[in-house]
Amino acid sequence: MWRYTTYKAWKQPLLACSKFRHFSSSPPVAVAGRLERNDTQPTRPFWKLKDTEKIQVRLGEMRHVKWGFIFYRCTYSDDSSWQRFMDIVRHRAELDVHETGGSDINSSLEISSCEDRSEFEGATIDQIREHFENWVCDSSRSILQEQGPDANPYPTAQYTYPIHVDAEAMYSVVESAPQPPARDKDGVGYVNLINSYWRPQETSSQCEEGFHEQDGNDDVGYMRR
């Protein structure tokens, strides 16, 4: 289910965003912790590193103390299935980190959710992208303060790729996919990983590689993952 998303810092705007827009919902609710700074970096070339080592390198480069994922709940008909979904997400993420030798970053993993039925029920991918972008810009000062006094203002993947979860995605994880402790080796369970910097007028060559339609060559700004 999990592949760790890297990014190219030069393509990202600063977290210290000048745009100002209001939104009504609460900020994401964190459900995991943070890590004290660790400047120990692997000595091998970046392309030879494990995914967890790449995350460690990025955290060091950005001077950030936590990393993770932000999930938008866009289905509200089944609270127990949503709780099960989040439990599976945490389990698989932590297991993947542990199995790839990422004990140094496990305590800094933060799984967060945005839940507001009045605002997000049935929300489209475009609506979630807009809300997320506004939240990052409006909250940029507090985000940087939380990451630490030396934090680089360029955003990490946590503040670049929000995750949209509709009913179909939720049930793919809690019903269709093998359930823990079994592994979902065939990738039956999925979520919608959104590129928050995508714009409709952009061509495929201008956007991050990999964000493509399932059955075509057009970049649509998100992918099932």
CSV table of C-alpha atoms in Angstrom, one decimal:
chain,number,residue,atom,x,y,z
A,1,MET,CA,0.0,0.0,0.0
A,2,TRP,CA,2.8,2.4,0.8
A,3,ARG,CA,5.4,3.9,-1.3
A,4,TYR,CA,7.3,6.9,0.0
A,5,THR,CA,7.0,10.0,-2.2
A,6,THR,CA,10.1,12.1,-2.9
A,7,TYR,CA,10.0,15.6,-4.3
A,8,LYS,CA,12.1,18.2,-6.0
A,9,ALA,CA,12.5,21.1,-3.7
A,10,TRP,CA,13.2,23.6,-6.5
A,11,LYS,CA,9.7,23.0,-7.9
A,12,GLN,CA,7.9,23.8,-4.6
A,13,PRO,CA,6.9,27.2,-3.3
A,14,LEU,CA,7.9,28.3,0.2
A,15,LEU,CA,5.8,27.4,3.2
A,16,ALA,CA,6.0,31.1,4.1
A,17,CYS,CA,3.1,31.6,1.6
A,18,SER,CA,1.8,35.2,1.1
A,19,LYS,CA,-1.6,34.0,-0.1
A,20,PHE,CA,-4.3,34.4,2.5
A,21,ARG,CA,-7.7,32.6,2.4
A,22,HIS,CA,-10.0,31.6,5.2
A,23,PHE,CA,-11.4,28.1,5.7
A,24,SER,CA,-13.8,26.9,8.3
A,25,SER,CA,-12.6,23.5,9.4
A,26,SER,CA,-10.1,22.6,12.1
A,27,PRO,CA,-6.5,21.8,11.3
A,28,PRO,CA,-5.5,18.1,10.9
A,29,VAL,CA,-5.6,16.1,14.1
A,30,ALA,CA,-2.2,14.4,14.8
A,31,VAL,CA,-2.3,10.8,16.0
A,32,ALA,CA,1.4,10.0,16.2
A,33,GLY,CA,4.5,11.6,17.6
A,34,ARG,CA,7.7,13.5,16.7
A,35,LEU,CA,11.4,12.9,16.8
A,36,GLU,CA,14.3,14.8,18.3
A,37,ARG,CA,16.7,16.1,15.6
A,38,ASN,CA,19.2,13.6,14.3
A,39,ASP,CA,21.9,14.8,12.0
A,40,THR,CA,23.3,11.3,11.3
A,41,GLN,CA,23.1,10.8,7.6
A,42,PRO,CA,23.8,7.7,5.5
A,43,THR,CA,27.1,7.9,3.5
A,44,ARG,CA,25.9,6.0,0.4
A,45,PRO,CA,24.7,7.8,-2.8
A,46,PHE,CA,21.1,8.9,-2.5
A,47,TRP,CA,19.8,6.5,-5.2
A,48,LYS,CA,21.2,3.5,-3.3
A,49,LEU,CA,19.4,4.4,-0.1
A,50,LYS,CA,16.3,2.6,1.3
A,51,ASP,CA,13.1,4.6,1.3
A,52,THR,CA,13.3,5.2,5.0
A,53,GLU,CA,16.9,6.4,4.6
A,54,LYS,CA,15.8,8.8,1.9
A,55,ILE,CA,13.2,10.2,4.3
A,56,GLN,CA,15.9,10.6,7.0
A,57,VAL,CA,18.1,12.5,4.5
A,58,ARG,CA,15.2,14.8,3.5
A,59,LEU,CA,14.3,15.5,7.1
A,60,GLY,CA,17.9,16.4,7.7
A,61,GLU,CA,18.1,18.6,4.7
A,62,MET,CA,14.9,20.4,5.5
A,63,ARG,CA,15.7,20.6,9.2
A,64,HIS,CA,12.2,19.1,9.9
A,65,VAL,CA,11.5,17.0,13.0
A,66,LYS,CA,8.5,15.1,11.7
A,67,TRP,CA,7.1,13.6,8.5
A,68,GLY,CA,3.9,11.8,7.6
A,69,PHE,CA,0.6,11.9,5.7
A,70,ILE,CA,-2.6,14.0,6.0
A,71,PHE,CA,-5.8,12.1,5.2
A,72,TYR,CA,-9.1,13.9,4.2
A,73,ARG,CA,-12.2,11.9,5.2
A,74,CYS,CA,-14.7,12.4,2.4
A,75,THR,CA,-17.2,9.6,3.4
A,76,TYR,CA,-19.2,9.7,6.7
A,77,SER,CA,-21.7,6.8,6.4
A,78,ASP,CA,-19.7,4.3,8.4
A,79,ASP,CA,-17.7,5.5,11.4
A,80,SER,CA,-16.5,2.0,12.4
A,81,SER,CA,-15.1,1.4,8.9
A,82,TRP,CA,-13.3,4.7,9.0
A,83,GLN,CA,-11.7,3.9,12.4
A,84,ARG,CA,-10.7,0.5,11.0
A,85,PHE,CA,-9.2,2.3,7.9
A,86,MET,CA,-7.1,4.6,10.1
A,87,ASP,CA,-6.0,1.7,12.2
A,88,ILE,CA,-4.8,-0.2,9.1
A,89,VAL,CA,-3.1,2.9,7.7
A,90,ARG,CA,-1.1,3.3,11.0
A,91,HIS,CA,-0.3,-0.4,11.2
A,92,ARG,CA,0.9,-0.7,7.6
A,93,ALA,CA,2.9,2.5,7.7
A,94,GLU,CA,4.7,1.7,11.0
A,95,LEU,CA,5.3,-1.9,9.8
A,96,ASP,CA,6.8,-0.8,6.5
A,97,VAL,CA,9.1,1.7,8.4
A,98,HIS,CA,10.2,-1.0,10.9
A,99,GLU,CA,10.8,-3.7,8.2
A,100,THR,CA,13.0,-1.3,6.2
A,101,GLY,CA,15.2,-0.4,9.1
A,102,GLY,CA,13.7,3.0,9.8
A,103,SER,CA,13.6,2.9,13.6
A,104,ASP,CA,15.3,6.3,13.7
A,105,ILE,CA,12.3,7.9,12.0
A,106,ASN,CA,9.5,5.7,13.3
A,107,SER,CA,8.8,8.0,16.3
A,108,SER,CA,8.7,11.1,14.0
A,109,LEU,CA,6.0,9.6,11.8
A,110,GLU,CA,2.7,11.6,12.1
A,111,ILE,CA,-0.6,10.3,10.6
A,112,SER,CA,-3.2,13.0,10.6
A,113,SER,CA,-6.8,13.4,9.5
A,114,CYS,CA,-9.1,16.2,8.4
A,115,GLU,CA,-12.6,15.3,9.4
A,116,ASP,CA,-15.6,17.7,8.9
A,117,ARG,CA,-18.8,16.2,7.6
A,118,SER,CA,-20.3,19.5,6.7
A,119,GLU,CA,-17.4,20.5,4.5
A,120,PHE,CA,-15.8,17.3,3.3
A,121,GLU,CA,-18.5,14.8,2.7
A,122,GLY,CA,-18.5,13.9,-1.0
A,123,ALA,CA,-15.7,16.4,-1.6
A,124,THR,CA,-14.0,16.1,-5.0
A,125,ILE,CA,-10.3,15.8,-5.5
A,126,ASP,CA,-10.1,19.4,-6.8
A,127,GLN,CA,-12.0,20.6,-3.7
A,128,ILE,CA,-9.6,18.8,-1.3
A,129,ARG,CA,-6.6,20.2,-3.3
A,130,GLU,CA,-7.9,23.7,-2.9
A,131,HIS,CA,-8.6,23.3,0.8
A,132,PHE,CA,-5.2,21.7,1.5
A,133,GLU,CA,-3.4,24.5,-0.4
A,134,ASN,CA,-5.2,27.1,1.6
A,135,TRP,CA,-4.6,25.4,4.9
A,136,VAL,CA,-0.8,25.1,4.2
A,137,CYS,CA,-0.6,28.7,3.2
A,138,ASP,CA,-2.7,30.1,6.1
A,139,SER,CA,-0.9,27.9,8.6
A,140,SER,CA,2.6,28.2,7.3
A,141,ARG,CA,3.9,30.1,10.3
A,142,SER,CA,2.6,27.6,12.8
A,143,ILE,CA,3.9,24.7,10.7
A,144,LEU,CA,7.4,26.1,10.7
A,145,GLN,CA,7.3,26.8,14.4
A,146,GLU,CA,6.2,23.2,15.1
A,147,GLN,CA,9.0,21.8,12.9
A,148,GLY,CA,11.6,23.8,14.8
A,149,PRO,CA,13.5,27.1,14.8
A,150,ASP,CA,15.9,25.9,12.0
A,151,ALA,CA,13.2,24.5,9.7
A,152,ASN,CA,13.7,25.1,6.0
A,153,PRO,CA,10.7,26.9,4.6
A,154,TYR,CA,10.4,24.5,1.6
A,155,PRO,CA,7.6,22.0,2.3
A,156,THR,CA,8.2,18.2,2.6
A,157,ALA,CA,5.9,15.6,1.1
A,158,GLN,CA,3.6,15.9,4.2
A,159,TYR,CA,2.7,19.5,3.1
A,160,THR,CA,2.6,18.7,-0.7
A,161,TYR,CA,0.6,15.5,-1.2
A,162,PRO,CA,-2.8,15.4,0.7
A,163,ILE,CA,-4.7,12.1,0.6
A,164,HIS,CA,-8.3,11.9,-0.5
A,165,VAL,CA,-10.4,9.0,1.0
A,166,ASP,CA,-13.9,8.4,-0.4
A,167,ALA,CA,-16.1,5.4,0.2
A,168,GLU,CA,-14.6,3.4,-2.6
A,169,ALA,CA,-11.1,3.9,-1.3
A,170,MET,CA,-12.0,3.3,2.3
A,171,TYR,CA,-13.7,0.0,1.5
A,172,SER,CA,-10.9,-1.1,-0.7
A,173,VAL,CA,-8.7,-1.0,2.4
A,174,VAL,CA,-11.1,-2.4,5.0
A,175,GLU,CA,-13.0,-5.0,3.0
A,176,SER,CA,-11.4,-5.8,-0.4
A,177,ALA,CA,-7.7,-6.0,0.6
A,178,PRO,CA,-6.2,-8.6,2.8
A,179,GLN,CA,-6.4,-7.6,6.5
A,180,PRO,CA,-3.5,-7.3,8.9
A,181,PRO,CA,-1.4,-9.1,9.8
A,182,ALA,CA,-1.6,-10.3,6.2
A,183,ARG,CA,0.2,-8.1,3.7
A,184,ASP,CA,-1.6,-6.4,0.8
A,185,LYS,CA,1.0,-7.6,-1.7
A,186,ASP,CA,-1.1,-7.0,-4.8
A,187,GLY,CA,-2.0,-3.4,-3.8
A,188,VAL,CA,-5.8,-4.0,-3.6
A,189,GLY,CA,-6.3,-1.3,-1.1
A,190,TYR,CA,-5.7,2.2,-2.3
A,191,VAL,CA,-6.1,5.9,-1.6
A,192,ASN,CA,-6.1,9.0,-3.8
A,193,LEU,CA,-2.8,10.8,-3.5
A,194,ILE,CA,-3.1,14.4,-4.7
A,195,ASN,CA,-0.4,16.6,-6.1
A,196,SER,CA,-1.4,19.9,-4.5
A,197,TYR,CA,0.7,21.9,-7.0
A,198,TRP,CA,-0.9,20.5,-10.1
A,199,ARG,CA,-2.9,22.9,-12.3
A,200,PRO,CA,-5.2,22.0,-15.2
A,201,GLN,CA,-3.3,23.9,-17.8
A,202,GLU,CA,0.0,22.1,-17.1
A,203,THR,CA,1.2,19.4,-19.5
A,204,SER,CA,2.6,16.1,-18.4
A,205,SER,CA,6.2,17.2,-18.9
A,206,GLN,CA,5.7,20.1,-16.4
A,207,CYS,CA,4.3,18.0,-13.6
A,208,GLU,CA,5.7,15.4,-11.2
A,209,GLU,CA,6.4,12.1,-12.9
A,210,GLY,CA,3.9,9.4,-12.0
A,211,PHE,CA,0.7,11.5,-11.6
A,212,HIS,CA,-1.2,10.0,-14.5
A,213,GLU,CA,-4.6,8.7,-15.3
A,214,GLN,CA,-4.9,5.0,-14.8
A,215,ASP,CA,-5.7,4.2,-18.4
A,216,GLY,CA,-4.2,7.1,-20.3
A,217,ASN,CA,-1.3,9.5,-20.7
A,218,ASP,CA,-3.0,12.7,-19.3
A,219,ASP,CA,-1.7,14.1,-16.0
A,220,VAL,CA,-4.8,14.7,-13.9
A,221,GLY,CA,-3.1,15.8,-10.7
A,222,TYR,CA,-3.6,12.7,-8.5
A,223,MET,CA,-3.1,8.9,-8.5
A,224,ARG,CA,-4.3,5.9,-6.8
A,225,ARG,CA,-1.7,4.6,-4.5
